[in-house]
Coordinates of N, CA and C and ligand atoms in Angstrom, one line a residue:
X27 N 0.8 -1.2 0.0 CA 0.0 0.0 0.0 C 0.9 1.3 0.0
X28 N 0.2 2.3 -0.4 CA 0.9 3.6 -0.4 C 1.3 4.0 1.0
X29 N 2.5 4.5 1.2 CA 2.9 4.8 2.5 C 3.4 6.3 2.7
X30 N 3.4 7.0 1.6 CA 3.7 8.4 1.8 C 2.5 9.2 1.3
X31 N 1.8 9.7 2.3 CA 0.5 10.3 2.1 C 0.4 11.7 2.4
X32 N -0.2 12.5 1.6 CA -0.5 13.9 1.9 C -2.0 14.1 2.0
X33 N -2.4 14.6 3.2 CA -3.8 14.9 3.4 C -4.1 16.3 3.2
X34 N -5.1 16.6 2.3 CA -5.6 17.9 2.1 C -7.0 18.0 2.5
X35 N -7.5 19.2 2.8 CA -8.9 19.4 3.2 C -9.0 20.6 4.1
X36 N -10.2 21.2 4.1 CA -10.4 22.4 4.9 C -10.4 22.1 6.4
X37 N -10.2 23.1 7.3 CA -10.3 22.9 8.7 C -11.6 22.3 9.1
X38 N -11.5 21.3 9.9 CA -12.8 20.6 10.4 C -13.2 19.4 9.5
X39 N -12.4 19.1 8.4 CA -12.8 18.1 7.5 C -12.6 16.7 8.2
X40 N -11.8 16.6 9.2 CA -11.5 15.3 9.9 C -10.1 14.8 9.5
X41 N -9.3 15.6 8.9 CA -7.9 15.1 8.5 C -7.2 14.5 9.7
X42 N -7.2 15.3 10.8 CA -6.4 14.9 12.0 C -6.8 13.5 12.5
X43 N -8.1 13.3 12.6 CA -8.7 12.1 13.2 C -8.3 10.9 12.2
X44 N -8.6 11.1 10.9 CA -8.3 10.0 10.0 C -6.8 9.7 9.8
X45 N -6.0 10.8 9.9 CA -4.6 10.6 9.7 C -4.0 9.8 10.9
X46 N -4.6 10.0 12.1 CA -4.2 9.3 13.3 C -4.5 7.8 13.1
X47 N -5.7 7.5 12.6 CA -6.1 6.1 12.5 C -5.2 5.4 11.5
X48 N -4.9 6.1 10.3 CA -4.0 5.5 9.3 C -2.6 5.3 9.9
X49 N -2.2 6.3 10.6 CA -0.8 6.2 11.2 C -0.7 5.0 12.1
X50 N -1.7 4.7 12.9 CA -1.6 3.6 13.8 C -1.7 2.3 13.0
X51 N -2.7 2.2 12.1 CA -2.9 1.0 11.3 C -1.6 0.6 10.5
X52 N -0.9 1.6 10.0 CA 0.2 1.3 9.1 C 1.5 1.6 9.7
X53 N 1.5 2.0 11.0 CA 2.8 2.2 11.6 C 3.7 3.2 10.9
X54 N 3.1 4.3 10.5 CA 3.9 5.4 9.9 C 3.6 6.7 10.7
X55 N 4.5 7.6 10.8 CA 4.3 8.8 11.6 C 3.2 9.7 11.1
X56 N 2.4 10.3 11.9 CA 1.4 11.3 11.6 C 2.1 12.7 11.8
X57 N 2.4 13.4 10.8 CA 3.1 14.7 10.9 C 2.1 15.8 10.7
X58 N 1.6 16.4 11.8 CA 0.6 17.5 11.7 C 1.3 18.8 12.1
X59 N 1.4 19.7 11.1 CA 2.0 21.0 11.4 C 1.3 21.7 12.4
X60 N -0.1 21.6 12.4 CA -0.9 22.3 13.5 C -0.5 21.8 14.9
X61 N -0.4 20.5 15.0 CA 0.0 19.9 16.3 C 1.4 20.3 16.7
X62 N 2.3 20.3 15.8 CA 3.7 20.7 16.1 C 3.7 22.2 16.6
X63 N 2.9 23.0 15.8 CA 2.9 24.5 16.2 C 2.2 24.7 17.6
X64 N 1.1 23.9 17.8 CA 0.4 24.1 19.1 C 1.3 23.7 20.3
X65 N 2.1 22.6 20.1 CA 3.1 22.2 21.1 C 4.1 23.3 21.3
X66 N 4.6 23.9 20.2 CA 5.6 25.0 20.3 C 5.0 26.2 21.1
X67 N 3.7 26.5 20.8 CA 3.1 27.6 21.5 C 3.0 27.3 23.0
X68 N 2.5 26.1 23.3 CA 2.3 25.7 24.7 C 3.7 25.8 25.5
X69 N 4.7 25.4 24.8 CA 6.1 25.4 25.5 C 6.8 26.7 25.4
X70 N 6.1 27.7 24.7 CA 6.7 29.0 24.6 C 8.1 29.0 24.0
X71 N 8.3 28.1 23.0 CA 9.6 28.1 22.3 C 9.6 29.3 21.4
X72 N 10.8 29.6 20.8 CA 10.9 30.8 19.9 C 9.9 30.6 18.7
X73 N 9.8 29.4 18.2 CA 8.9 29.1 17.1 C 7.5 29.4 17.6
X74 N 7.1 28.9 18.7 CA 5.8 29.1 19.3 C 5.4 30.6 19.5
X75 N 6.4 31.3 20.0 CA 6.2 32.8 20.2 C 5.9 33.5 18.9
X76 N 6.6 33.1 17.8 CA 6.4 33.7 16.5 C 5.1 33.3 15.9
X77 N 4.7 32.1 16.1 CA 3.5 31.5 15.4 C 2.2 31.9 16.1
X78 N 2.2 32.2 17.4 CA 1.0 32.3 18.2 C -0.1 33.3 17.6
X79 N 0.4 34.5 17.4 CA -0.6 35.5 16.9 C -1.3 35.1 15.6
X80 N -0.5 34.6 14.7 CA -1.1 34.2 13.4 C -2.1 33.1 13.6
X81 N -1.8 32.1 14.5 CA -2.8 31.0 14.7 C -4.0 31.5 15.4
X82 N -3.9 32.4 16.4 CA -5.0 32.9 17.1 C -6.0 33.7 16.2
X83 N -5.4 34.3 15.1 CA -6.2 35.1 14.2 C -6.7 34.2 13.0
X84 N -6.3 33.0 12.9 CA -6.7 32.1 11.8 C -5.9 32.3 10.5
X85 N -4.8 33.0 10.6 CA -3.9 33.3 9.5 C -2.9 32.1 9.4
X86 N -2.4 31.9 8.2 CA -1.3 31.0 8.0 C 0.0 31.6 8.7
X87 N 0.7 30.7 9.3 CA 2.0 31.1 9.9 C 2.9 31.3 8.7
X88 N 3.9 32.3 8.7 CA 4.7 32.5 7.5 C 5.5 31.3 7.1
X89 N 5.6 31.1 5.8 CA 6.4 29.9 5.3 C 7.8 29.8 5.9
X90 N 8.4 30.9 6.1 CA 9.8 30.8 6.7 C 9.8 30.0 7.9
X91 N 8.7 30.0 8.7 CA 8.7 29.2 10.0 C 8.4 27.7 9.7
X92 N 7.6 27.5 8.7 CA 7.1 26.1 8.4 C 8.0 25.3 7.6
X93 N 8.7 25.9 6.6 CA 9.5 25.1 5.7 C 10.7 24.4 6.4
X94 N 11.3 25.1 7.3 CA 12.4 24.5 8.1 C 11.9 23.4 8.9
X95 N 10.8 23.6 9.5 CA 10.2 22.6 10.4 C 9.9 21.3 9.7
X96 N 9.3 21.4 8.5 CA 9.0 20.2 7.7 C 10.3 19.5 7.2
X97 N 11.3 20.3 6.8 CA 12.5 19.7 6.3 C 13.2 18.9 7.4
X98 N 13.1 19.5 8.6 CA 13.7 18.9 9.8 C 13.0 17.6 10.1
X99 N 11.6 17.7 10.2 CA 10.8 16.5 10.6 C 11.0 15.4 9.6
X100 N 11.1 15.7 8.3 CA 11.2 14.6 7.3 C 12.6 14.0 7.3
X101 N 13.5 14.5 8.1 CA 14.8 13.9 8.2 C 14.9 12.9 9.4
X102 N 13.9 12.8 10.2 CA 13.9 11.9 11.3 C 13.9 10.5 10.8
X103 N 14.5 9.6 11.6 CA 14.6 8.2 11.2 C 13.2 7.5 11.0
X104 N 12.2 7.9 11.8 CA 10.9 7.2 11.8 C 10.2 7.5 10.5
X105 N 10.7 8.3 9.6 CA 10.1 8.5 8.3 C 10.5 7.6 7.2
X106 N 11.5 6.7 7.5 CA 12.0 5.8 6.5 C 11.0 5.0 5.8
X107 N 10.0 4.5 6.5 CA 9.0 3.7 5.9 C 7.7 4.4 5.4
X108 N 7.7 5.7 5.5 CA 6.6 6.5 5.1 C 6.2 7.5 6.1
X109 N 5.1 8.2 5.8 CA 4.6 9.3 6.6 C 3.3 9.8 6.1
X110 N 2.6 10.5 7.0 CA 1.3 11.1 6.6 C 1.5 12.6 6.9
X111 N 1.4 13.4 6.0 CA 1.4 14.9 6.2 C 0.0 15.4 6.3
X112 N -0.2 16.1 7.4 CA -1.6 16.6 7.7 C -1.4 18.1 8.0
X113 N -2.0 19.0 7.2 CA -1.9 20.4 7.4 C -0.7 21.1 6.6
X114 N 0.0 20.3 5.9 CA 1.1 20.7 5.0 C 1.1 19.9 3.7
X115 N 1.2 20.4 2.6 CA 1.3 21.8 2.2 C 0.0 22.5 2.2
X116 N 0.0 23.8 2.6 CA -1.2 24.6 2.7 C -1.3 25.8 1.8
X117 N -0.2 26.0 1.0 CA -0.3 26.9 -0.1 C 0.7 26.4 -1.2
X118 N 0.6 27.0 -2.4 CA 1.4 26.5 -3.5 C 2.9 26.6 -3.3
X119 N 3.3 27.6 -2.7 CA 4.7 27.7 -2.4 C 5.2 26.5 -1.5
X120 N 4.4 26.2 -0.5 CA 4.8 25.0 0.3 C 4.8 23.7 -0.5
X121 N 3.8 23.6 -1.4 CA 3.8 22.4 -2.2 C 5.0 22.3 -3.1
X122 N 5.4 23.4 -3.7 CA 6.6 23.4 -4.6 C 7.9 23.1 -3.8
X123 N 7.9 23.7 -2.5 CA 9.1 23.4 -1.7 C 9.1 21.9 -1.3
X124 N 7.9 21.3 -1.1 CA 7.9 19.9 -0.7 C 8.3 19.0 -1.9
X125 N 7.9 19.4 -3.1 CA 8.4 18.7 -4.3 C 9.9 18.6 -4.3
X126 N 10.5 19.7 -4.1 CA 12.0 19.8 -4.2 C 12.6 19.0 -3.1
X127 N 12.1 19.1 -1.9 CA 12.6 18.4 -0.8 C 12.5 16.9 -1.0
X128 N 11.4 16.4 -1.5 CA 11.2 15.0 -1.7 C 12.2 14.5 -2.8
X129 N 12.3 15.3 -3.8 CA 13.3 14.9 -4.9 C 14.7 14.8 -4.3
X130 N 15.1 15.7 -3.4 CA 16.4 15.6 -2.8 C 16.5 14.4 -1.9
X131 N 15.4 14.0 -1.3 CA 15.4 12.8 -0.4 C 15.2 11.5 -1.1
X132 N 15.0 11.7 -2.5 CA 14.8 10.5 -3.3 C 13.4 9.8 -3.0
X133 N 12.5 10.7 -2.5 CA 11.1 10.1 -2.2 C 10.1 10.8 -3.1
X134 N 8.9 10.2 -3.0 CA 7.8 10.6 -3.8 C 6.5 10.4 -3.0
X135 N 5.6 11.4 -3.1 CA 4.3 11.1 -2.4 C 3.5 10.1 -3.2
X136 N 3.1 9.0 -2.5 CA 2.3 7.9 -3.2 C 0.9 8.4 -3.5
X137 N 0.3 9.2 -2.7 CA -1.1 9.5 -2.8 C -1.4 10.8 -2.1
X138 N -2.2 11.6 -2.8 CA -2.7 12.9 -2.2 C -4.2 12.7 -1.9
X139 N -4.5 12.7 -0.7 CA -5.9 12.5 -0.3 C -6.6 13.8 0.0
X140 N -7.7 14.1 -0.6 CA -8.4 15.4 -0.4 C -9.7 15.1 0.2
X141 N -9.9 15.5 1.4 CA -11.2 15.3 2.2 C -12.1 16.4 1.9
X142 N -13.2 16.2 1.3 CA -14.1 17.3 0.9 C -15.3 17.4 1.8
X143 N -15.6 18.6 2.4 CA -16.7 18.8 3.2 C -17.3 20.2 2.9
X144 N -18.6 20.4 2.8 CA -19.1 21.7 2.5 C -18.9 22.7 3.7
X145 N -18.7 24.0 3.3 CA -18.4 25.0 4.4 C -19.4 25.0 5.5
X146 N -20.7 25.0 5.2 CA -21.7 25.1 6.3 C -21.5 24.0 7.3
X147 N -21.2 22.8 6.8 CA -21.0 21.6 7.8 C -19.7 21.9 8.6
X148 N -18.7 22.4 7.9 CA -17.4 22.7 8.6 C -17.7 23.7 9.8
X149 N -18.4 24.8 9.5 CA -18.6 25.8 10.6 C -19.3 25.1 11.8
X150 N -20.3 24.3 11.5 CA -21.0 23.7 12.6 C -20.1 22.7 13.4
X151 N -19.3 21.9 12.6 CA -18.4 21.0 13.3 C -17.3 21.8 14.2
X152 N -16.8 22.9 13.6 CA -15.7 23.6 14.3 C -16.3 24.3 15.5
X153 N -17.5 24.8 15.4 CA -18.1 25.5 16.6 C -18.4 24.5 17.7
X154 N -18.6 23.3 17.4 CA -18.8 22.3 18.5 C -17.5 21.7 19.1
X155 N -16.4 22.0 18.4 CA -15.1 21.6 18.9 C -14.6 22.7 19.9
X156 N -13.7 22.4 20.8 CA -13.4 23.4 21.8 C -11.9 23.8 21.8
X157 N -11.4 24.0 20.6 CA -10.0 24.4 20.5 C -10.0 25.9 20.6
X158 N -8.8 26.5 21.1 CA -8.7 27.9 21.4 C -9.1 28.8 20.1
X159 N -8.7 28.3 18.9 CA -8.9 29.1 17.7 C -10.2 28.7 17.0
X160 N -11.1 28.0 17.8 CA -12.4 27.7 17.2 C -13.5 28.6 17.6
X161 N -13.3 29.9 17.5 CA -14.4 30.8 17.7 C -14.9 31.3 16.3
X162 N -16.1 31.9 16.3 CA -16.7 32.1 15.0 C -15.9 32.9 14.0
X163 N -15.3 34.1 14.5 CA -14.6 34.9 13.5 C -13.4 34.2 13.0
X164 N -12.7 33.5 13.9 CA -11.4 32.8 13.5 C -11.8 31.7 12.5
X165 N -12.9 31.0 12.8 CA -13.3 29.9 11.9 C -13.6 30.5 10.5
X166 N -14.3 31.6 10.4 CA -14.6 32.2 9.1 C -13.3 32.6 8.4
X167 N -12.4 33.1 9.1 CA -11.1 33.5 8.5 C -10.4 32.3 8.0
X168 N -10.3 31.2 8.8 CA -9.6 30.0 8.4 C -10.2 29.4 7.1
X169 N -11.5 29.5 7.0 CA -12.1 29.0 5.8 C -11.8 29.8 4.6
X170 N -11.7 31.2 4.8 CA -11.3 32.0 3.7 C -9.9 31.7 3.3
X171 N -9.0 31.6 4.2 CA -7.6 31.3 4.0 C -7.5 30.0 3.2
X172 N -8.3 29.0 3.6 CA -8.3 27.7 3.0 C -8.7 27.9 1.5
X173 N -9.8 28.6 1.2 CA -10.2 28.8 -0.2 C -9.2 29.6 -1.0
X174 N -8.6 30.6 -0.4 CA -7.6 31.4 -1.2 C -6.3 30.6 -1.4
X175 N -5.8 30.0 -0.3 CA -4.4 29.5 -0.4 C -4.3 28.0 -0.6
X176 N -5.3 27.2 -0.1 CA -5.1 25.8 -0.1 C -5.8 25.1 -1.3
X177 N -7.0 25.7 -1.7 CA -7.6 25.1 -2.9 C -6.7 25.1 -4.1
X178 N -5.9 26.1 -4.3 CA -4.9 26.0 -5.4 C -3.9 24.8 -5.3
X179 N -3.7 24.3 -4.1 CA -2.8 23.2 -3.9 C -3.5 21.9 -4.4
X180 N -4.8 21.9 -4.3 CA -5.6 20.7 -4.9 C -5.3 20.7 -6.4
X181 N -5.4 21.9 -7.0 CA -5.1 22.0 -8.5 C -3.7 21.6 -8.8
X182 N -2.8 22.0 -7.9 CA -1.4 21.7 -8.1 C -1.2 20.1 -8.3
X183 N -2.0 19.4 -7.5 CA -1.8 17.9 -7.5 C -2.8 17.2 -8.4
X184 N -3.6 18.0 -9.0 CA -4.7 17.4 -9.8 C -4.2 16.4 -10.9
X185 N -3.1 16.8 -11.5 CA -2.6 15.9 -12.6 C -1.9 14.7 -12.1
X186 N -1.8 14.6 -10.8 CA -1.0 13.4 -10.3 C -2.0 12.4 -9.6
X187 N -1.5 12.0 -8.4 CA -2.3 10.9 -7.8 C -3.2 11.5 -6.7
X188 N -4.1 12.4 -7.1 CA -5.0 13.0 -6.2 C -6.3 12.2 -6.1
X189 N -6.7 11.9 -4.9 CA -8.0 11.2 -4.7 C -8.9 12.1 -3.8
X190 N -10.1 12.4 -4.3 CA -11.0 13.2 -3.4 C -12.0 12.3 -2.8
X191 N -12.1 12.4 -1.5 CA -13.0 11.6 -0.7 C -14.1 12.4 0.0
X192 N -15.3 12.0 -0.1 CA -16.4 12.7 0.5 C -16.3 12.6 2.1
X193 N -15.9 13.7 2.7 CA -15.7 13.7 4.2 C -17.0 14.0 4.9
X194 N -18.1 14.2 4.2 CA -19.4 14.6 4.8 C -20.2 13.3 5.1
X195 N -19.6 12.4 5.9 CA -20.3 11.2 6.3 C -19.7 10.7 7.6
X196 N -20.2 9.7 8.2 CA -19.7 9.3 9.5 C -18.2 8.8 9.4
X197 N -17.6 8.9 10.6 CA -16.1 8.7 10.7 C -15.7 7.3 10.1
X198 N -16.5 6.3 10.5 CA -16.2 4.9 10.0 C -16.3 4.8 8.5
X199 N -17.3 5.5 7.9 CA -17.4 5.4 6.4 C -16.2 6.1 5.8
X200 N -15.8 7.2 6.3 CA -14.6 7.9 5.7 C -13.4 7.1 5.9
X201 N -13.2 6.4 7.0 CA -12.0 5.6 7.2 C -12.0 4.5 6.2
X202 N -13.2 3.9 5.9 CA -13.3 2.8 5.0 C -12.9 3.3 3.6
X203 N -13.4 4.4 3.2 CA -13.1 5.0 1.8 C -11.6 5.3 1.7
X204 N -11.1 5.8 2.7 CA -9.6 6.2 2.7 C -8.8 4.9 2.5
X205 N -9.2 3.9 3.3 CA -8.5 2.6 3.2 C -8.5 2.1 1.8
X206 N -9.7 2.2 1.1 CA -9.8 1.7 -0.3 C -8.9 2.6 -1.2
X207 N -8.9 3.9 -0.9 CA -8.2 4.8 -1.8 C -6.7 4.5 -1.8
X208 N -6.1 4.1 -0.7 CA -4.7 3.9 -0.7 C -4.2 2.5 -0.8
X209 N -5.2 1.6 -0.9 CA -4.7 0.1 -1.0 C -4.3 -0.2 -2.4
Ligands
ADP5 P1 -7.2 23.4 11.0 O1 -7.1 22.4 9.9 O2 -8.4 23.1 11.9 O3 -7.1 24.8 10.6 P2 -4.5 22.9 12.0 O4 -4.2 22.2 13.2 O5 -4.1 22.2 10.7 O6 -6.0 23.2 12.0 O7 -3.8 24.4 11.9 C1 -4.0 25.3 12.9 C2 -3.3 26.6 12.6 O8 -1.9 26.4 12.5 C3 -3.6 27.2 11.2 O9 -4.8 28.0 11.3 C4 -2.3 28.0 10.9 O10 -2.3 29.2 11.6 C5 -1.3 27.1 11.5 N1 -0.7 26.2 10.5 C6 -0.8 24.8 10.5 N2 -0.1 24.3 9.4 C7 0.3 25.3 8.7 C8 1.1 25.5 7.5 N3 1.4 24.4 6.8 N4 1.4 26.7 7.0 C9 1.0 27.8 7.7 N5 0.3 27.8 8.9 C10 0.0 26.6 9.4

């Protein structure tokens, strides 16, 4: 099965939950830039201090902070057998950087999974979640940022191994479809 997976999808699509399940089932690391950043913010590291205000406002953190972080993370030994990227790439510049980085590492993404969920469902889901950046104005901004910056990434991968999955159904059904998509 495909072991180098890129997860795309709007905030609230369920990427994190599904990526975690796949990570455990296939014993490959789940690399979530959002999780890495939230840990950095909680620990008040230099990265966290620089990222915090952007995250609180629903803006993307500058690429300068994210690209190093990903390069670093993909050099860990646990990535030898594969990985799941969740929350990266989030704009076309990040996608182009990833292409080059993978070429240098002699790797290739096996599959790009795009979890699709309508905006009104996302707003409802995010409002019922209790993360610090899940208030109504930040949610609206994150969705705008998604449409402006991340939808073009779907187009970037369109010619390749992109698979769009309907994320607007129960968790088990989505897990099942994802399993079929990568097998
Ligand atoms: P969600 O998918 O619900 O927006 P994430 O955990 O993926 O949540 O991201 C939370 C926040 O972290 C984003 O709103 C953004 O500020 C920041 N972030 C995460 N990944 C990236 C990235 N690849 N580039 C820029 N900012 C990012």
